[in-house]
Amino acid sequence: MKKLHTTTATTTLALLLLLVLLAATSLRVAMAGSAFCDSKCGVRCSKASRHDDCLKYCGICCAECNCVPSGTAGNKDECPCYRDKTTGHGARTRPKCP
């Protein structure tokens, strides 16, 4: 009976480890930007003083809206979803997308 319990525990542990590995792999893929967003955000953030932050938020907005306004600034009317994303609520609300 003890051998059966050990085998079950080992199998459960192996399945749990496999599940963790699969979850980590899918998270890494989800966090990687698409070629479309990477190229559009690269242009959008090319002149930004905080380049890494710009790329991060632009990538988030692009993934949610499937568009990025042309140019390095302005033109947000080309993409209303991108334009209307904000952080926070109330008095501390600011535009989320660069």
CSV table of C-alpha atoms in Angstrom, one decimal, residues 52-90:
chain,number,residue,atom,x,y,z
A,52,ASP,CA,12.1,51.7,-22.3
A,53,ASP,CA,9.0,53.0,-20.5
A,54,CYS,CA,7.6,54.2,-23.8
A,55,LEU,CA,8.1,50.8,-25.4
A,56,LYS,CA,6.5,49.0,-22.5
A,57,TYR,CA,3.3,51.1,-22.4
A,58,CYS,CA,3.1,51.4,-26.2
A,59,GLY,CA,3.3,47.6,-26.4
A,60,ILE,CA,0.5,47.1,-23.8
A,61,CYS,CA,-1.7,49.6,-25.6
A,62,CYS,CA,-1.0,48.1,-29.0
A,63,ALA,CA,-1.8,44.6,-27.8
A,64,GLU,CA,-5.1,45.8,-26.4
A,65,CYS,CA,-6.1,48.1,-29.3
A,66,ASN,CA,-4.4,46.5,-32.3
A,67,CYS,CA,-3.2,49.9,-33.5
A,68,VAL,CA,-0.6,52.5,-32.8
A,69,PRO,CA,-0.8,56.1,-34.1
A,70,SER,CA,1.7,57.1,-36.8
A,71,GLY,CA,4.7,59.3,-36.0
A,72,THR,CA,6.6,59.9,-32.8
A,73,ALA,CA,3.8,62.0,-31.1
A,74,GLY,CA,0.3,63.1,-31.6
A,75,ASN,CA,-2.0,61.6,-34.3
A,76,LYS,CA,-3.9,59.8,-31.5
A,77,ASP,CA,-7.2,60.3,-33.4
A,78,GLU,CA,-6.0,57.6,-35.8
A,79,CYS,CA,-6.5,55.1,-33.0
A,80,PRO,CA,-9.4,56.1,-30.6
A,81,CYS,CA,-8.8,53.0,-28.4
A,82,TYR,CA,-5.1,53.9,-27.9
A,83,ARG,CA,-6.0,57.6,-27.3
A,84,ASP,CA,-8.7,56.9,-24.7
A,85,LYS,CA,-6.7,54.5,-22.5
A,86,THR,CA,-6.0,56.0,-19.1
A,87,THR,CA,-4.3,55.1,-15.8
A,88,GLY,CA,-6.1,55.5,-12.5
A,89,HIS,CA,-9.4,57.1,-11.8
A,90,GLY,CA,-10.6,60.5,-10.6
